[in-house]
Amino acid sequence: MQYVPFGNHGFDVSRLGFGCMRLPVRKEEEKEVIDRPAAIKLIREGIDGGITYVDTAYGYHNGESEIVVGQALKDGYREKVKLTTKLPPWVLNEEKDMNRVLDEQLKKLDVPYVDFYILHALNKDSFAKLQSFHYQDFIHQALKDGRIKHTGFSFHDDKETFVKILHDFEGWGLAQIQYNYLDDQMQATEEGLKLAGKMGIPIVIMEPLRGGALANPPANVAEKIAAYEKKRSAVEWAFAYVANYAEVATILSGMSNEEQLRDNLRIFDTLTVGGMTEKDQALVKSLKEAYLSRMPVKCTGCEYCIPCPQEVRIPKIFAAYNDSKKFDRPASFIRSYAKFIENGHDAAQCVQCGHCESVCPQQLPIMDWLQKIDQEYHSQK
């Protein structure tokens, strides 16, 4: 396992972090629950293998993840790791709820404190809500009374919002962002990642494999990987890309079984900051281009086309369609589009008014694409 300093906090952290959102599960009375013995064993094996960072959250596994993580960290394992959980803005109704939720989480984890308590999945709206609840006063108090050692935030919005949040609080202990070689210009972006690094805020990476999508590439991507002189799996290249950044402290992986854990431990034995050559970086760039070449609709997601008078979710429909083609997952589009239909936001609602096309910077034939996508859905279904 490779280790790096966790910013200026005075301790090192494993490059591989254990994300506890995808623990092993089983069926119990028609409900999916965590397979607790398997999950505890898996987390402990990860720690025995060198992992020193464990990440959970209030809502993971319907609230069960924190309980199981707390059980896994008994018998001396708590002392071996930095433990992170998250404050969910969506469950807060008033300012005092922040203290109530934190105390509930500490009880579920059965610990007196967490090393990192981060504001979960921030976007413009949720951050404004926390500002109205005076989140800084709450954080300072929790730091003072010892319930948390450091704070931070995880993020899902645009770069401008990311930069605003970075500058809103002087004590950020980390910033957790979705980042991989397909998404390096999305959400926080590479520019935001590097800005955080300049500010001394270590980066924690989530979704380095794009929810597992980068682990099983389509044929045109797999061929490039197989033909390259350096023999690495698709998973290794995805991890190597984010591990190359000096600003990145630890990279979360949501491991569900021993095979994934052991493969990740093997990979992270060798991944180092700056370990990718120029040829390696050119390969990964070509992998991204190969994925993007599979996208039929060249929509940039700028959202100039919305709101649609008929409430058609144009960019979201295009994104779902493109993703299904990009990752060769037709079933994912069927599921996504069925939800658009259920909510009355599908392409069949289009009345050909042309408003969307009149404002599209890319000058896309949006109405034709909507019709084609709707027809393709019904023909596949």
PDB file of C-alpha atoms in Angstrom, residues 152-304:
ATOM      1  CA  GLY A 152     -14.830  19.027   5.040  1.00  0.00           C
ATOM      2  CA  PHE A 153     -17.431  18.603   2.333  1.00  0.00           C
ATOM      3  CA  SER A 154     -18.383  16.327  -0.524  1.00  0.00           C
ATOM      4  CA  PHE A 155     -19.597  17.927  -3.708  1.00  0.00           C
ATOM      5  CA  HIS A 156     -21.910  17.562  -6.713  1.00  0.00           C
ATOM      6  CA  ASP A 157     -22.406  20.785  -8.671  1.00  0.00           C
ATOM      7  CA  ASP A 158     -20.410  23.088 -10.967  1.00  0.00           C
ATOM      8  CA  LYS A 159     -16.937  24.571 -10.654  1.00  0.00           C
ATOM      9  CA  GLU A 160     -18.181  28.030  -9.681  1.00  0.00           C
ATOM     10  CA  THR A 161     -20.100  26.595  -6.738  1.00  0.00           C
ATOM     11  CA  PHE A 162     -17.090  24.492  -5.734  1.00  0.00           C
ATOM     12  CA  VAL A 163     -14.841  27.555  -5.654  1.00  0.00           C
ATOM     13  CA  LYS A 164     -17.431  29.488  -3.643  1.00  0.00           C
ATOM     14  CA  ILE A 165     -17.597  26.733  -1.022  1.00  0.00           C
ATOM     15  CA  LEU A 166     -13.788  26.461  -0.853  1.00  0.00           C
ATOM     16  CA  HIS A 167     -13.592  30.134   0.102  1.00  0.00           C
ATOM     17  CA  ASP A 168     -16.553  30.186   2.497  1.00  0.00           C
ATOM     18  CA  PHE A 169     -14.835  28.473   5.433  1.00  0.00           C
ATOM     19  CA  GLU A 170     -11.195  28.678   6.510  1.00  0.00           C
ATOM     20  CA  GLY A 171     -11.075  25.342   8.269  1.00  0.00           C
ATOM     21  CA  TRP A 172     -11.852  22.801   5.549  1.00  0.00           C
ATOM     22  CA  GLY A 173      -9.945  19.618   6.291  1.00  0.00           C
ATOM     23  CA  LEU A 174     -10.752  17.987   2.958  1.00  0.00           C
ATOM     24  CA  ALA A 175     -12.823  18.285  -0.202  1.00  0.00           C
ATOM     25  CA  GLN A 176     -14.365  15.099  -1.595  1.00  0.00           C
ATOM     26  CA  ILE A 177     -15.165  15.207  -5.298  1.00  0.00           C
ATOM     27  CA  GLN A 178     -16.339  12.908  -8.064  1.00  0.00           C
ATOM     28  CA  TYR A 179     -13.365  12.572 -10.382  1.00  0.00           C
ATOM     29  CA  ASN A 180     -12.195  10.146 -13.057  1.00  0.00           C
ATOM     30  CA  TYR A 181     -10.747  10.443 -16.538  1.00  0.00           C
ATOM     31  CA  LEU A 182     -14.193  10.879 -18.079  1.00  0.00           C
ATOM     32  CA  ASP A 183     -15.347  13.504 -15.565  1.00  0.00           C
ATOM     33  CA  ASP A 184     -12.202  15.612 -15.230  1.00  0.00           C
ATOM     34  CA  GLN A 185     -13.953  18.611 -16.778  1.00  0.00           C
ATOM     35  CA  MET A 186     -17.228  18.059 -14.925  1.00  0.00           C
ATOM     36  CA  GLN A 187     -18.414  19.199 -11.488  1.00  0.00           C
ATOM     37  CA  ALA A 188     -15.358  20.482  -9.541  1.00  0.00           C
ATOM     38  CA  THR A 189     -13.127  19.939 -12.629  1.00  0.00           C
ATOM     39  CA  GLU A 190      -9.362  19.559 -12.726  1.00  0.00           C
ATOM     40  CA  GLU A 191      -9.046  23.307 -12.212  1.00  0.00           C
ATOM     41  CA  GLY A 192     -11.034  23.110  -8.986  1.00  0.00           C
ATOM     42  CA  LEU A 193      -9.012  20.121  -7.794  1.00  0.00           C
ATOM     43  CA  LYS A 194      -5.774  22.010  -8.288  1.00  0.00           C
ATOM     44  CA  LEU A 195      -7.138  25.149  -6.647  1.00  0.00           C
ATOM     45  CA  ALA A 196      -8.026  23.151  -3.533  1.00  0.00           C
ATOM     46  CA  GLY A 197      -4.496  21.769  -3.522  1.00  0.00           C
ATOM     47  CA  LYS A 198      -3.025  25.273  -3.675  1.00  0.00           C
ATOM     48  CA  MET A 199      -5.209  26.223  -0.721  1.00  0.00           C
ATOM     49  CA  GLY A 200      -3.821  23.300   1.284  1.00  0.00           C
ATOM     50  CA  ILE A 201      -7.087  21.352   1.199  1.00  0.00           C
ATOM     51  CA  PRO A 202      -6.459  17.658   0.484  1.00  0.00           C
ATOM     52  CA  ILE A 203      -8.693  15.972  -2.061  1.00  0.00           C
ATOM     53  CA  VAL A 204     -10.569  12.717  -1.498  1.00  0.00           C
ATOM     54  CA  ILE A 205     -11.762  11.092  -4.722  1.00  0.00           C
ATOM     55  CA  MET A 206     -15.094   9.343  -5.100  1.00  0.00           C
ATOM     56  CA  GLU A 207     -16.338   7.479  -8.177  1.00  0.00           C
ATOM     57  CA  PRO A 208     -12.862   6.874  -9.662  1.00  0.00           C
ATOM     58  CA  LEU A 209     -14.425   4.038 -11.688  1.00  0.00           C
ATOM     59  CA  ARG A 210     -17.606   5.983 -12.567  1.00  0.00           C
ATOM     60  CA  GLY A 211     -19.762   3.673 -10.466  1.00  0.00           C
ATOM     61  CA  GLY A 212     -17.980   0.655 -11.938  1.00  0.00           C
ATOM     62  CA  ALA A 213     -18.620   1.694 -15.549  1.00  0.00           C
ATOM     63  CA  LEU A 214     -14.904   2.165 -16.302  1.00  0.00           C
ATOM     64  CA  ALA A 215     -14.151  -1.339 -15.036  1.00  0.00           C
ATOM     65  CA  ASN A 216     -15.952  -3.012 -17.936  1.00  0.00           C
ATOM     66  CA  PRO A 217     -15.186  -0.951 -21.047  1.00  0.00           C
ATOM     67  CA  PRO A 218     -16.869  -1.387 -24.428  1.00  0.00           C
ATOM     68  CA  ALA A 219     -14.948  -3.058 -27.245  1.00  0.00           C
ATOM     69  CA  ASN A 220     -13.306   0.032 -28.787  1.00  0.00           C
ATOM     70  CA  VAL A 221     -11.912   1.080 -25.396  1.00  0.00           C
ATOM     71  CA  ALA A 222     -10.877  -2.447 -24.377  1.00  0.00           C
ATOM     72  CA  GLU A 223      -8.941  -2.822 -27.640  1.00  0.00           C
ATOM     73  CA  LYS A 224      -6.818   0.263 -26.880  1.00  0.00           C
ATOM     74  CA  ILE A 225      -6.030  -1.034 -23.409  1.00  0.00           C
ATOM     75  CA  ALA A 226      -5.078  -4.481 -24.713  1.00  0.00           C
ATOM     76  CA  ALA A 227      -2.842  -3.057 -27.451  1.00  0.00           C
ATOM     77  CA  TYR A 228      -0.833  -0.769 -25.170  1.00  0.00           C
ATOM     78  CA  GLU A 229       2.705  -1.808 -24.271  1.00  0.00           C
ATOM     79  CA  LYS A 230       2.103  -1.587 -20.525  1.00  0.00           C
ATOM     80  CA  LYS A 231      -0.280  -4.332 -19.474  1.00  0.00           C
ATOM     81  CA  ARG A 232      -2.819  -3.020 -17.011  1.00  0.00           C
ATOM     82  CA  SER A 233      -6.511  -3.692 -16.536  1.00  0.00           C
ATOM     83  CA  ALA A 234      -9.158  -1.066 -17.193  1.00  0.00           C
ATOM     84  CA  VAL A 235      -9.530  -0.706 -13.416  1.00  0.00           C
ATOM     85  CA  GLU A 236      -5.793  -0.085 -12.994  1.00  0.00           C
ATOM     86  CA  TRP A 237      -5.744   2.658 -15.617  1.00  0.00           C
ATOM     87  CA  ALA A 238      -8.705   4.415 -14.011  1.00  0.00           C
ATOM     88  CA  PHE A 239      -7.068   4.337 -10.580  1.00  0.00           C
ATOM     89  CA  ALA A 240      -3.655   5.291 -11.969  1.00  0.00           C
ATOM     90  CA  TYR A 241      -5.142   8.418 -13.552  1.00  0.00           C
ATOM     91  CA  VAL A 242      -6.439   9.867 -10.276  1.00  0.00           C
ATOM     92  CA  ALA A 243      -3.483   8.573  -8.212  1.00  0.00           C
ATOM     93  CA  ASN A 244      -1.161  10.595 -10.446  1.00  0.00           C
ATOM     94  CA  TYR A 245      -2.325  13.873  -8.850  1.00  0.00           C
ATOM     95  CA  ALA A 246      -0.265  15.197  -5.933  1.00  0.00           C
ATOM     96  CA  GLU A 247      -3.372  17.028  -4.665  1.00  0.00           C
ATOM     97  CA  VAL A 248      -5.199  13.726  -4.133  1.00  0.00           C
ATOM     98  CA  ALA A 249      -4.822  12.183  -0.687  1.00  0.00           C
ATOM     99  CA  THR A 250      -6.979   9.071  -0.830  1.00  0.00           C
ATOM    100  CA  ILE A 251      -9.142   7.409  -3.473  1.00  0.00           C
ATOM    101  CA  LEU A 252     -12.367   5.784  -2.334  1.00  0.00           C
ATOM    102  CA  SER A 253     -13.530   2.468  -3.694  1.00  0.00           C
ATOM    103  CA  GLY A 254     -16.875   0.918  -2.778  1.00  0.00           C
ATOM    104  CA  MET A 255     -15.825  -2.716  -2.530  1.00  0.00           C
ATOM    105  CA  SER A 256     -18.515  -5.402  -2.320  1.00  0.00           C
ATOM    106  CA  ASN A 257     -16.527  -8.633  -2.242  1.00  0.00           C
ATOM    107  CA  GLU A 258     -13.103 -10.082  -1.506  1.00  0.00           C
ATOM    108  CA  GLU A 259     -12.153 -10.288  -5.181  1.00  0.00           C
ATOM    109  CA  GLN A 260     -12.562  -6.530  -5.607  1.00  0.00           C
ATOM    110  CA  LEU A 261     -10.732  -5.835  -2.357  1.00  0.00           C
ATOM    111  CA  ARG A 262      -7.764  -8.041  -3.168  1.00  0.00           C
ATOM    112  CA  ASP A 263      -7.474  -6.667  -6.699  1.00  0.00           C
ATOM    113  CA  ASN A 264      -7.536  -3.099  -5.358  1.00  0.00           C
ATOM    114  CA  LEU A 265      -4.936  -3.873  -2.695  1.00  0.00           C
ATOM    115  CA  ARG A 266      -2.703  -5.315  -5.410  1.00  0.00           C
ATOM    116  CA  ILE A 267      -3.154  -2.261  -7.617  1.00  0.00           C
ATOM    117  CA  PHE A 268      -2.478   0.243  -4.840  1.00  0.00           C
ATOM    118  CA  ASP A 269       0.782  -1.448  -3.913  1.00  0.00           C
ATOM    119  CA  THR A 270       2.361   0.259  -6.921  1.00  0.00           C
ATOM    120  CA  LEU A 271       0.399   3.426  -7.770  1.00  0.00           C
ATOM    121  CA  THR A 272       2.384   6.543  -6.965  1.00  0.00           C
ATOM    122  CA  VAL A 273       1.973  10.281  -7.336  1.00  0.00           C
ATOM    123  CA  GLY A 274       3.428  11.278 -10.718  1.00  0.00           C
ATOM    124  CA  GLY A 275       3.744   7.640 -11.713  1.00  0.00           C
ATOM    125  CA  MET A 276       2.225   8.049 -15.177  1.00  0.00           C
ATOM    126  CA  THR A 277       4.523   8.738 -18.098  1.00  0.00           C
ATOM    127  CA  GLU A 278       3.572  11.066 -20.951  1.00  0.00           C
ATOM    128  CA  LYS A 279       2.742   8.000 -23.048  1.00  0.00           C
ATOM    129  CA  ASP A 280       0.535   6.662 -20.254  1.00  0.00           C
ATOM    130  CA  GLN A 281      -1.316   9.965 -20.057  1.00  0.00           C
ATOM    131  CA  ALA A 282      -1.749   9.966 -23.837  1.00  0.00           C
ATOM    132  CA  LEU A 283      -3.278   6.505 -23.611  1.00  0.00           C
ATOM    133  CA  VAL A 284      -5.803   7.571 -20.984  1.00  0.00           C
ATOM    134  CA  LYS A 285      -6.675  10.624 -23.065  1.00  0.00           C
ATOM    135  CA  SER A 286      -7.323   8.302 -26.016  1.00  0.00           C
ATOM    136  CA  LEU A 287      -9.549   6.117 -23.803  1.00  0.00           C
ATOM    137  CA  LYS A 288     -11.634   9.153 -22.937  1.00  0.00           C
ATOM    138  CA  GLU A 289     -11.882  10.097 -26.603  1.00  0.00           C
ATOM    139  CA  ALA A 290     -12.949   6.544 -27.447  1.00  0.00           C
ATOM    140  CA  TYR A 291     -15.730   6.705 -24.878  1.00  0.00           C
ATOM    141  CA  LEU A 292     -16.872  10.135 -26.069  1.00  0.00           C
ATOM    142  CA  SER A 293     -16.890   8.975 -29.696  1.00  0.00           C
ATOM    143  CA  ARG A 294     -19.663   6.567 -28.738  1.00  0.00           C
ATOM    144  CA  MET A 295     -21.989   9.412 -27.708  1.00  0.00           C
ATOM    145  CA  PRO A 296     -24.582   9.888 -30.490  1.00  0.00           C
ATOM    146  CA  VAL A 297     -25.930  13.250 -29.248  1.00  0.00           C
ATOM    147  CA  LYS A 298     -23.208  15.875 -28.924  1.00  0.00           C
ATOM    148  CA  CYS A 299     -25.024  17.620 -26.086  1.00  0.00           C
ATOM    149  CA  THR A 300     -22.775  19.504 -23.651  1.00  0.00           C
ATOM    150  CA  GLY A 301     -25.415  19.733 -20.914  1.00  0.00           C
ATOM    151  CA  CYS A 302     -25.401  23.543 -20.978  1.00  0.00           C
ATOM    152  CA  GLU A 303     -29.191  23.528 -20.308  1.00  0.00           C
ATOM    153  CA  TYR A 304     -29.957  26.499 -22.572  1.00  0.00           C
TER     154      TYR A 304
END
